[in-house]
PDB file of C-alpha atoms in Angstrom:
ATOM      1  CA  UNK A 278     -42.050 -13.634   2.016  1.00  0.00           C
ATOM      2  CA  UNK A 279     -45.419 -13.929   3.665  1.00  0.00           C
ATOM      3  CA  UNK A 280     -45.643 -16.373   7.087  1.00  0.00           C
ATOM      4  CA  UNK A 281     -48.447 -18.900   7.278  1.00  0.00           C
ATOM      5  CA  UNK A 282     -51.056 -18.113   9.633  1.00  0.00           C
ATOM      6  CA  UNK A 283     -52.282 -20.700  12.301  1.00  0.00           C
ATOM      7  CA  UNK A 284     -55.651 -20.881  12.004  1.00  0.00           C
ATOM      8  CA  UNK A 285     -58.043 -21.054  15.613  1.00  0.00           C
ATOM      9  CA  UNK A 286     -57.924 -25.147  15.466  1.00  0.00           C
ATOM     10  CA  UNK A 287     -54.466 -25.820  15.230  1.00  0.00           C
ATOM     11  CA  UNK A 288     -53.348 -23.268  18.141  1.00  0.00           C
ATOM     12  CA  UNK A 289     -55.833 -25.344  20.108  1.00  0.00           C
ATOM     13  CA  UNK A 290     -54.571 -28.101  18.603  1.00  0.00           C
ATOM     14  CA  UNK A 291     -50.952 -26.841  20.282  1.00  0.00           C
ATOM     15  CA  UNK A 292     -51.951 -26.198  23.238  1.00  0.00           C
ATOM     16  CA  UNK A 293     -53.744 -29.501  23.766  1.00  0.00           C
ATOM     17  CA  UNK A 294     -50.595 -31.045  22.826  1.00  0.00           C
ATOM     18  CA  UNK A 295     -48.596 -28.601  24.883  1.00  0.00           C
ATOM     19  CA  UNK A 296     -50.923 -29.174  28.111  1.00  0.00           C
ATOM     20  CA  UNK A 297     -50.374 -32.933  27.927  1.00  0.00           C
ATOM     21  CA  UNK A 298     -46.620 -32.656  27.448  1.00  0.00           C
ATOM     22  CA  UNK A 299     -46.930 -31.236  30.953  1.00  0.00           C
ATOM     23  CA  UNK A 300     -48.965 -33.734  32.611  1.00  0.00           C
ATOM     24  CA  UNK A 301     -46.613 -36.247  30.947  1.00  0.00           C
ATOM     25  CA  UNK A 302     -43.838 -34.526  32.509  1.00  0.00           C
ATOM     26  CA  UNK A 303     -45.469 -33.764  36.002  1.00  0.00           C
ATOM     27  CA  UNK A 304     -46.396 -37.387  36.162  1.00  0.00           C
ATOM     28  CA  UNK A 305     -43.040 -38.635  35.465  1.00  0.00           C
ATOM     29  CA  UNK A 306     -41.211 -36.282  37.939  1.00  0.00           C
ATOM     30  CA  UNK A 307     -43.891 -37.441  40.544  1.00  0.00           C
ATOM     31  CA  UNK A 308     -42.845 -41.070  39.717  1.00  0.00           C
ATOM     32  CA  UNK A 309     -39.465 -40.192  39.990  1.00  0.00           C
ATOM     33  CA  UNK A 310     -40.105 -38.419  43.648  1.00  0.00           C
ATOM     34  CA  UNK A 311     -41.904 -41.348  44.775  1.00  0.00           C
ATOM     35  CA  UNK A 312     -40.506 -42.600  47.811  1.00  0.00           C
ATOM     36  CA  UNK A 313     -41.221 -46.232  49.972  1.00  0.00           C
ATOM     37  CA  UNK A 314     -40.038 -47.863  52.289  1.00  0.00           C
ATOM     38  CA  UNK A 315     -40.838 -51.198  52.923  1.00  0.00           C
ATOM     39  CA  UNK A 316     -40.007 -52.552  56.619  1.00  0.00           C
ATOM     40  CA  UNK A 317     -41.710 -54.551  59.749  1.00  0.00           C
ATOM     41  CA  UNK A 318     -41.895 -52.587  62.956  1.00  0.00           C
ATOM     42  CA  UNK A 319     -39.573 -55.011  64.741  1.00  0.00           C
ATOM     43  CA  UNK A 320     -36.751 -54.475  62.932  1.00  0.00           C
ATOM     44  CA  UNK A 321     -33.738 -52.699  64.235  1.00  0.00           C
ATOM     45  CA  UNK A 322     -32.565 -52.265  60.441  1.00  0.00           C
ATOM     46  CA  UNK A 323     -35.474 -50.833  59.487  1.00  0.00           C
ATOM     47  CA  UNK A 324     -35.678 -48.461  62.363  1.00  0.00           C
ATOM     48  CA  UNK A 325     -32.416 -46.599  60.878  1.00  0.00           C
ATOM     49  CA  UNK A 326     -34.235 -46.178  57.390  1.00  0.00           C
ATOM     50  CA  UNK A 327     -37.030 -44.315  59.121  1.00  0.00           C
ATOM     51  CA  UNK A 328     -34.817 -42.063  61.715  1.00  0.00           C
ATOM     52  CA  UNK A 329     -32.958 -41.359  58.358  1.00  0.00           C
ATOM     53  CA  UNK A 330     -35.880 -40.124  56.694  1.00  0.00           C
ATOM     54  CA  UNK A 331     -37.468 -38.750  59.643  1.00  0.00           C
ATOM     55  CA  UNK A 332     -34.235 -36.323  59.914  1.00  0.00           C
ATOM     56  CA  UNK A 333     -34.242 -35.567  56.631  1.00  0.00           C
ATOM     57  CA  UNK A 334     -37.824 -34.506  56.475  1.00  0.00           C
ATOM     58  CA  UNK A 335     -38.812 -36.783  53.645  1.00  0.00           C
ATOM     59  CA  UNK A 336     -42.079 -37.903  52.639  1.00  0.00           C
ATOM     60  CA  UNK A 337     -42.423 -41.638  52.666  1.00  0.00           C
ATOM     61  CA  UNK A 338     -45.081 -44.379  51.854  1.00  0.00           C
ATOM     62  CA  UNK A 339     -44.314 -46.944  54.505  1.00  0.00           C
ATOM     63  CA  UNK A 340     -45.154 -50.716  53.723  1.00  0.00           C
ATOM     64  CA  UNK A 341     -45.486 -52.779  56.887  1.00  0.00           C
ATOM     65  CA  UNK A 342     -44.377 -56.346  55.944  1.00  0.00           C
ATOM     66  CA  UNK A 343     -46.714 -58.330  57.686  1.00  0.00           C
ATOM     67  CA  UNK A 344     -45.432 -61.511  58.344  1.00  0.00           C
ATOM     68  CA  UNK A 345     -41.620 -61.287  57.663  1.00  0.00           C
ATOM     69  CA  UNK A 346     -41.134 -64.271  59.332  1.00  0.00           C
ATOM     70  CA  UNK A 347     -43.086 -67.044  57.516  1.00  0.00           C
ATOM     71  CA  UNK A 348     -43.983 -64.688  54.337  1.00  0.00           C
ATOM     72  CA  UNK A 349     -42.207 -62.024  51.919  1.00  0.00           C
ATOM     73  CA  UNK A 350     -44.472 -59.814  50.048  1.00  0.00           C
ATOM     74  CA  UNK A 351     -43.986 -60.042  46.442  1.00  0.00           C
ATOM     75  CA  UNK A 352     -42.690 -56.483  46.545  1.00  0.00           C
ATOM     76  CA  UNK A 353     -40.335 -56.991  48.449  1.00  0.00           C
ATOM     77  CA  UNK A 354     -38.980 -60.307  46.965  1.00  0.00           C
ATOM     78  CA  UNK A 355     -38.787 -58.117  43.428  1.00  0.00           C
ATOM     79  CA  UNK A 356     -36.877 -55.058  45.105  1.00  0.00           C
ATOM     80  CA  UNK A 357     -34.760 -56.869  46.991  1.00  0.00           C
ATOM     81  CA  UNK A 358     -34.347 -60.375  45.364  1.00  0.00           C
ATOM     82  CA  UNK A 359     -30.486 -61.223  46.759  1.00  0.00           C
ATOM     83  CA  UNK A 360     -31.277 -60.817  50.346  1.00  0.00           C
ATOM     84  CA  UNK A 361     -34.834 -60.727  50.120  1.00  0.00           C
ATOM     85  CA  UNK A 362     -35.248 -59.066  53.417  1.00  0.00           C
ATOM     86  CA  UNK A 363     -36.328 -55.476  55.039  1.00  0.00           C
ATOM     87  CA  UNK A 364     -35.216 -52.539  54.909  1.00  0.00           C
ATOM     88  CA  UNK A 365     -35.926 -51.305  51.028  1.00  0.00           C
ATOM     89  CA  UNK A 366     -36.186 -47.980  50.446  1.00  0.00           C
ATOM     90  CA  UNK A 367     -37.685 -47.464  46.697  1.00  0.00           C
ATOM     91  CA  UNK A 368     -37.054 -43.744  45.028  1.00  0.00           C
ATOM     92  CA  UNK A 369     -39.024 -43.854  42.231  1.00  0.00           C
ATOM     93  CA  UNK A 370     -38.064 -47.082  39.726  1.00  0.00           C
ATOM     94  CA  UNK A 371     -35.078 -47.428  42.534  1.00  0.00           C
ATOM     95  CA  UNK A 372     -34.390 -49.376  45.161  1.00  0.00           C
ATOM     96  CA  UNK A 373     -31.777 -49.127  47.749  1.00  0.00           C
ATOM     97  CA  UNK A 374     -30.967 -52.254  50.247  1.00  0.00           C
ATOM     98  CA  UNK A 375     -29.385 -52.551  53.601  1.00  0.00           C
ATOM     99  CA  UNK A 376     -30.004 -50.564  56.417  1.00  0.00           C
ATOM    100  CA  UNK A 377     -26.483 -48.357  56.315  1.00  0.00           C
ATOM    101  CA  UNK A 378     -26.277 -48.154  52.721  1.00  0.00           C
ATOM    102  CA  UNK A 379     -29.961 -46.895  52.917  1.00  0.00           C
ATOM    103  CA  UNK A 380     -29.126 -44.108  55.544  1.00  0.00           C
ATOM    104  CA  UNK A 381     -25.891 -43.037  53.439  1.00  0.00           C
ATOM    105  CA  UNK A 382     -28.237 -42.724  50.651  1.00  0.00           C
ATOM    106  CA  UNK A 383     -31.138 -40.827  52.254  1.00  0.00           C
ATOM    107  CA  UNK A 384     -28.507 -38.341  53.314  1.00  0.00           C
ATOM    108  CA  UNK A 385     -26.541 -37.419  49.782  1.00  0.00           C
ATOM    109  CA  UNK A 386     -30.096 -37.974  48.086  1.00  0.00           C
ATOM    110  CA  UNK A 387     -31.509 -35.100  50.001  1.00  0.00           C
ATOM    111  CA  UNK A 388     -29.177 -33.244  51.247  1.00  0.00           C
ATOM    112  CA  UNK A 389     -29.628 -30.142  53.370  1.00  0.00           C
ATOM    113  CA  UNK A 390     -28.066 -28.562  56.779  1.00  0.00           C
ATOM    114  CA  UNK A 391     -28.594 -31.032  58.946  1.00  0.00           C
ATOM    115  CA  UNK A 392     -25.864 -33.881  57.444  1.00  0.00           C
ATOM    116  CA  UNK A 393     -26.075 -37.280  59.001  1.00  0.00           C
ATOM    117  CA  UNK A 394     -22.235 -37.997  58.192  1.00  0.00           C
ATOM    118  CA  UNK A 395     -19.829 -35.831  58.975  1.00  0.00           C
ATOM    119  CA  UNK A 396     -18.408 -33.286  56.747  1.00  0.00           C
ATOM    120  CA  UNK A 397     -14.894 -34.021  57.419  1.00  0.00           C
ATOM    121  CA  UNK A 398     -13.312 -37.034  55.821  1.00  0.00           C
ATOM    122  CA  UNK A 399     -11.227 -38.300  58.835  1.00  0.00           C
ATOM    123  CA  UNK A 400     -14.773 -38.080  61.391  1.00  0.00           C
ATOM    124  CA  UNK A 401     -16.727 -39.466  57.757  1.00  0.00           C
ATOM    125  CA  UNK A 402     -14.189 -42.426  57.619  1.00  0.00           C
ATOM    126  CA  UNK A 403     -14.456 -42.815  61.873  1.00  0.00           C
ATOM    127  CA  UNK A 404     -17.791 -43.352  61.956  1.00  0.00           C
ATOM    128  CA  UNK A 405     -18.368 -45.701  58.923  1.00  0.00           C
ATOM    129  CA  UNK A 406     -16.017 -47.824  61.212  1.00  0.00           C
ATOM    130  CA  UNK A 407     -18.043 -47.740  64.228  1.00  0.00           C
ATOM    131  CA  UNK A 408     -20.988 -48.305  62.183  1.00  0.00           C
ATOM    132  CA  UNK A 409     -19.747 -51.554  60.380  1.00  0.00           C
ATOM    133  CA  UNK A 410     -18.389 -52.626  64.465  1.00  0.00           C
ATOM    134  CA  UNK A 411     -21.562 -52.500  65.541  1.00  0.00           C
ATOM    135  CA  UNK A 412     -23.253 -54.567  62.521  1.00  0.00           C
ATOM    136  CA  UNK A 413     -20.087 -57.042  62.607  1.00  0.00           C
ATOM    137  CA  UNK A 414     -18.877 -57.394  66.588  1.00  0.00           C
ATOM    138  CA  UNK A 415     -22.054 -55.584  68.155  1.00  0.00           C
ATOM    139  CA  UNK A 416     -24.609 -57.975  66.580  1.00  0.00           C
ATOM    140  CA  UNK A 417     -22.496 -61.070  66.854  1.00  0.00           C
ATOM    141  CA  UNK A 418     -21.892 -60.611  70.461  1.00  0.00           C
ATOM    142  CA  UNK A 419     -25.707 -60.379  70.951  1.00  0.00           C
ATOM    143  CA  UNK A 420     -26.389 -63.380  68.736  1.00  0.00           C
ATOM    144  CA  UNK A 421     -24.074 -65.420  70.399  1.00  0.00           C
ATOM    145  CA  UNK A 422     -25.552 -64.480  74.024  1.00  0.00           C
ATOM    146  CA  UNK A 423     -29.026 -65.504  72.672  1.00  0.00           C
ATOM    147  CA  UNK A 424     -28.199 -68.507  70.953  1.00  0.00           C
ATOM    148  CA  UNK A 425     -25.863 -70.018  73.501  1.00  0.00           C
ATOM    149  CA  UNK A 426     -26.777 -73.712  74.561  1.00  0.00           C
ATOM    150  CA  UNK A 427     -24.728 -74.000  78.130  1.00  0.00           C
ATOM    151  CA  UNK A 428     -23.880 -71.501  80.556  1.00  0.00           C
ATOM    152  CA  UNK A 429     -20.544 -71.288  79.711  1.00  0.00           C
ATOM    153  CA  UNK A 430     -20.726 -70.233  76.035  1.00  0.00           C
ATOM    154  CA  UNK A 431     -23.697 -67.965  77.304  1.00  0.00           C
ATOM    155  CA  UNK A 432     -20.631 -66.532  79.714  1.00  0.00           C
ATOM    156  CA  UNK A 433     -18.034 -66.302  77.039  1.00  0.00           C
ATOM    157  CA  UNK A 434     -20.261 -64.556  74.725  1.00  0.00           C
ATOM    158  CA  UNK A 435     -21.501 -62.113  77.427  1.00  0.00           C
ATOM    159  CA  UNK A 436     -17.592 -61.195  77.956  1.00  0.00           C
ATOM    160  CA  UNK A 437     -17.288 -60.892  74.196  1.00  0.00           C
ATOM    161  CA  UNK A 438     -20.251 -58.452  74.523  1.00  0.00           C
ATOM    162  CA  UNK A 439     -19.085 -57.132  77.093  1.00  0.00           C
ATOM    163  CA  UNK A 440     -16.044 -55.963  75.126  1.00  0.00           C
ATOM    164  CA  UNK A 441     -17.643 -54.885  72.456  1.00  0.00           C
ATOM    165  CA  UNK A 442     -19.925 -52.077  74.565  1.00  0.00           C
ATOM    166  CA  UNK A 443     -16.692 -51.210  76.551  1.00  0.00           C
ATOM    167  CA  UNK A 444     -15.457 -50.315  72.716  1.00  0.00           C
ATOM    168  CA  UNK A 445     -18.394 -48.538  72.058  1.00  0.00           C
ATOM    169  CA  UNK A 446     -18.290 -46.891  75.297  1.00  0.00           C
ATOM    170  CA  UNK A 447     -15.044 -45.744  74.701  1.00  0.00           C
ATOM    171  CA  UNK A 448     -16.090 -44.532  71.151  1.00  0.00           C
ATOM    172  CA  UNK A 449     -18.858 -42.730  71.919  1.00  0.00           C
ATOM    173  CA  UNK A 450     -16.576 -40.429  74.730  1.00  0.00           C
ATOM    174  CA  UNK A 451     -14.248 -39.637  72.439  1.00  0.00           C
ATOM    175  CA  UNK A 452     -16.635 -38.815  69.418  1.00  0.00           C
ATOM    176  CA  UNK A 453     -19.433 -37.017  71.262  1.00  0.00           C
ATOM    177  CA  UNK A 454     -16.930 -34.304  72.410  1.00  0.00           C
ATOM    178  CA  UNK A 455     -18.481 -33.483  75.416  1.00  0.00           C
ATOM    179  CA  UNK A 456     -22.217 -33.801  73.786  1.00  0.00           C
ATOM    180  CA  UNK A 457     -25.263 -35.652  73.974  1.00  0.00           C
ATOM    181  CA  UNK A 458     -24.638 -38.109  71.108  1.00  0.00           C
ATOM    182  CA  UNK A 459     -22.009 -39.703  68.992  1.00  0.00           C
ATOM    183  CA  UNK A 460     -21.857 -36.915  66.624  1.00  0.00           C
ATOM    184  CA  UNK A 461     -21.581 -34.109  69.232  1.00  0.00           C
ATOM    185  CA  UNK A 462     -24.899 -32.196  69.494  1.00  0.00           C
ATOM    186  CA  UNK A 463     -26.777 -33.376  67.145  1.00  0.00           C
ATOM    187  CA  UNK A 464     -27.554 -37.486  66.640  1.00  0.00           C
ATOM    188  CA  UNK A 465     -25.783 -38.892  63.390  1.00  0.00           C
ATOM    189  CA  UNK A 466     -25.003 -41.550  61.623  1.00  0.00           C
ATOM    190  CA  UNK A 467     -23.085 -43.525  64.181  1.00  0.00           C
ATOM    191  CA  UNK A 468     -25.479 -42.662  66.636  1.00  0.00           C
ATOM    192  CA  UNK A 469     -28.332 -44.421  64.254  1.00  0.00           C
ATOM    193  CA  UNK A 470     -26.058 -47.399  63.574  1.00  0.00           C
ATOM    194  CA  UNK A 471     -25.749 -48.221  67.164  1.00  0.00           C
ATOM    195  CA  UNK A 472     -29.224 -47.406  67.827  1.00  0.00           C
ATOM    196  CA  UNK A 473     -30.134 -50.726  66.097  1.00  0.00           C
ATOM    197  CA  UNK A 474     -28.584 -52.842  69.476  1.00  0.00           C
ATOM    198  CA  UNK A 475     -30.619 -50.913  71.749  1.00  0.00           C
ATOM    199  CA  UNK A 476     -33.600 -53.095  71.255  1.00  0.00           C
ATOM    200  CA  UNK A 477     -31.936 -56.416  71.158  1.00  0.00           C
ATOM    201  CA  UNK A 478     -29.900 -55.686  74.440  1.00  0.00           C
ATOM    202  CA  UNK A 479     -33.432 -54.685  76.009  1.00  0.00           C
ATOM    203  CA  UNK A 480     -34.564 -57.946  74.550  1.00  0.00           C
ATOM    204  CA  UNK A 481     -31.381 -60.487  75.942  1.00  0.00           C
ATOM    205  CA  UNK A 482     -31.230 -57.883  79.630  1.00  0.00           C
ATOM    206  CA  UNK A 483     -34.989 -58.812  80.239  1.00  0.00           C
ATOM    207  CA  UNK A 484     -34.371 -63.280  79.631  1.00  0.00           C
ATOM    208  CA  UNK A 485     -31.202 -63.347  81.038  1.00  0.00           C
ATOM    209  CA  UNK A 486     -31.156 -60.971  83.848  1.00  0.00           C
ATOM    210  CA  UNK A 487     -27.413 -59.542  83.236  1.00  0.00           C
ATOM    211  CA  UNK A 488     -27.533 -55.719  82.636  1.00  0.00           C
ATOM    212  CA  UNK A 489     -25.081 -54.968  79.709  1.00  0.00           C
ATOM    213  CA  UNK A 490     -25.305 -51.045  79.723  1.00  0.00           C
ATOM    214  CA  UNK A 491     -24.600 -49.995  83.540  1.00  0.00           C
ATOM    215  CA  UNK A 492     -23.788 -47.437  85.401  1.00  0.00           C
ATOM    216  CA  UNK A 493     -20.595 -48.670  86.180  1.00  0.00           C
ATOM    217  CA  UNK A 494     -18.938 -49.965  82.798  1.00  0.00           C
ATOM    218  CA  UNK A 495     -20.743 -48.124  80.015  1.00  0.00           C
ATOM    219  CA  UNK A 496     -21.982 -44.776  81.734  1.00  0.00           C
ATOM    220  CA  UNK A 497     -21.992 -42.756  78.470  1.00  0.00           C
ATOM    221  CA  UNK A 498     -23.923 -45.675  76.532  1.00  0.00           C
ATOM    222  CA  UNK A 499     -26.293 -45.570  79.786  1.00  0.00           C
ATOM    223  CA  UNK A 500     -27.539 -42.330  79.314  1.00  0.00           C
ATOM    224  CA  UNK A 501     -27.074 -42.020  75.531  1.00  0.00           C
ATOM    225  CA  UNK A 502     -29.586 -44.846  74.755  1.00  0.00           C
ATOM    226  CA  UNK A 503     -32.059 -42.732  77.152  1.00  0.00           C
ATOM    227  CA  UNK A 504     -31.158 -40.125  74.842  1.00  0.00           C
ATOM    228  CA  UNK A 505     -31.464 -41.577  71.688  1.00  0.00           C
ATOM    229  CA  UNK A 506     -35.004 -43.413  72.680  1.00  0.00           C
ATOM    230  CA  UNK A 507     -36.529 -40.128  73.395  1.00  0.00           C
ATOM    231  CA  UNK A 508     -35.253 -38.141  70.412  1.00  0.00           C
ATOM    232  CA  UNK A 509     -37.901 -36.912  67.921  1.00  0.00           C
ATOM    233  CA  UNK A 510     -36.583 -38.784  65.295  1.00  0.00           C
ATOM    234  CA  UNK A 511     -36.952 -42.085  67.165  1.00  0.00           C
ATOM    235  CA  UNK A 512     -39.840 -42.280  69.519  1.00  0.00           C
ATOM    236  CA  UNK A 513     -42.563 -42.624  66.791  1.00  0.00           C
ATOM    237  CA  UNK A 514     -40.690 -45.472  65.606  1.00  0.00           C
ATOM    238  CA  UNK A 515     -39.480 -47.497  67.994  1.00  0.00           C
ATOM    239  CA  UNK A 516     -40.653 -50.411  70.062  1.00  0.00           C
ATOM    240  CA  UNK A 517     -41.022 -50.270  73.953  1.00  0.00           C
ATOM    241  CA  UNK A 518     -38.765 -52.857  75.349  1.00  0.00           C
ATOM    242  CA  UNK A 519     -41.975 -54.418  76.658  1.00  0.00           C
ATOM    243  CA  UNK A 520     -42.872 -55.413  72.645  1.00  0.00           C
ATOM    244  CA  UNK A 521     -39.840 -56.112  71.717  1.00  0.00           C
ATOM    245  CA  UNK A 522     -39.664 -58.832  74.452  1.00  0.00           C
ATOM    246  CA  UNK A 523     -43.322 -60.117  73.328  1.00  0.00           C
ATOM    247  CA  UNK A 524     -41.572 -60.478  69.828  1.00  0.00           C
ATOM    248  CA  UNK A 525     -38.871 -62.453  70.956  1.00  0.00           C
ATOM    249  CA  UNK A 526     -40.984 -64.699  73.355  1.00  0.00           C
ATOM    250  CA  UNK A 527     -43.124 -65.427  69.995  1.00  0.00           C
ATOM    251  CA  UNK A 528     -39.910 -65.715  68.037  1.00  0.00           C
ATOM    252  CA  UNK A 529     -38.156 -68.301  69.656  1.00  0.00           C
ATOM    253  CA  UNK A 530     -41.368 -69.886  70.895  1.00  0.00           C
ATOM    254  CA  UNK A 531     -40.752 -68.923  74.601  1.00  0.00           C
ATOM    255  CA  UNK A 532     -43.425 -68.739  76.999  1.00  0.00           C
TER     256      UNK A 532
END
């Protein structure tokens, strides 16, 4: 049986057709790479996305929302239309919400040596709790101290705060084994959850005066949150207390 011949047109013909099969497919697998992260620089919640991806060594696009206050971008208000608020992270036609569930998903998404949970399930499951402390009593304690109306419920939410770094204090001794950060050595995932309060306890020690991490009750958390502040992962990132302050004065409209 004799086999047809392809004559000089249609093998150019192919490879045309073969060429722009892979530009098709390069162009897809770029849009599927594609990674933003939509956030305002004066978010604690956002700050975790970015230490996340920092650590992980992941390029980013990062969209500054610029007036998160009185405006949402319509970006954000289509990838993140339940909350409508910042952190997104968008991987390709993706988008991943809330600051922890973002930082759980930046590290099984890329994952490498340096793992931001732990390995083992019993530390895993221990620091998911100290992470969802800190977003439930660590923020409430520091909401309640800012938005008190008398001195007395400002009192009885600093003891409630109070508490709540004494918990942390005790957490972090345990956990850190001796290290520099919650996860030993190395700063992980707890140690980026509770990075979040460092900002707002700058913010609530400058108006009211009171210092919440001291030498004397919360020693660890003292020199931890030095620490954590100066870490490579965090510097470029993360407001001096002096702009944080400025926030909150323009915030809350105080002069």
């Amino acid at each position: 049986m004799l086999k047809s011949k392809k004559t000089d047109s249609s093998i150019s013909r192919d490879t045309t057709q073969i060429k722009k099969r892979q530009k098709t497919e390069m162009a897809q697998n770029g849009s599927k790479n594609t990674v933003k992260l939509i956030g305002t620089w004066s978010s604690p919640f956002a700050l975790r996305a970015r230490i996340a991806l920092h650590l992980k060594s992941v390029e980013y696009e990062y969209i500054e929302e610029a007036d998160v206050l009185k405006s949402k971008s319509d970006l954000l208000l289509k990838s993140n239309p339940i909350h409508k608020k910042v952190p997104v992270l968008i991987h390709g036609d993706d988008s991943i919400c809330e600051s922890l569930n973002i930082v759980q998903y930046v590290d099984e998404a890329w994952p490498s040596k340096l793992s931001i949970l732990p390995s083992n399930p019993k530390e895993r499951a221990s620091a998911r709790f100290w992470a969802h402390f800190v977003d439930g009593k660590g923020f409430e304690s520091i909401d309640a101290v800012a938005g008190a109306k008398d001195d007395a419920g400002r009192m009885a939410a600093a003891g409630n705060l109070m508490e709540s770094l004494a918990a942390l204090e005790e957490a972090f001794q345990k956990s850190s084994k001796g290290g520099e950060f919650f996860g030993g050595e190395n700063i992980g995932y707890v140690d980026i959850a509770c990075g979040a309060i460092v900002g707002p306890l700058s913010v609530i020690e400058a108006f009211s005066g009171v210092k919440f991490l001291s030498p004397d009750t919360t020693p660890g958390l003292v020199q931890w949150a030095e620490r954590f502040r100066a870490h490579e992962a965090v510097k470029p990132y993360m407001p001096t207390v002096a702009e944080f302050v400025e926030f909150a004065k323009q915030k809350f409209n105080v002069q």
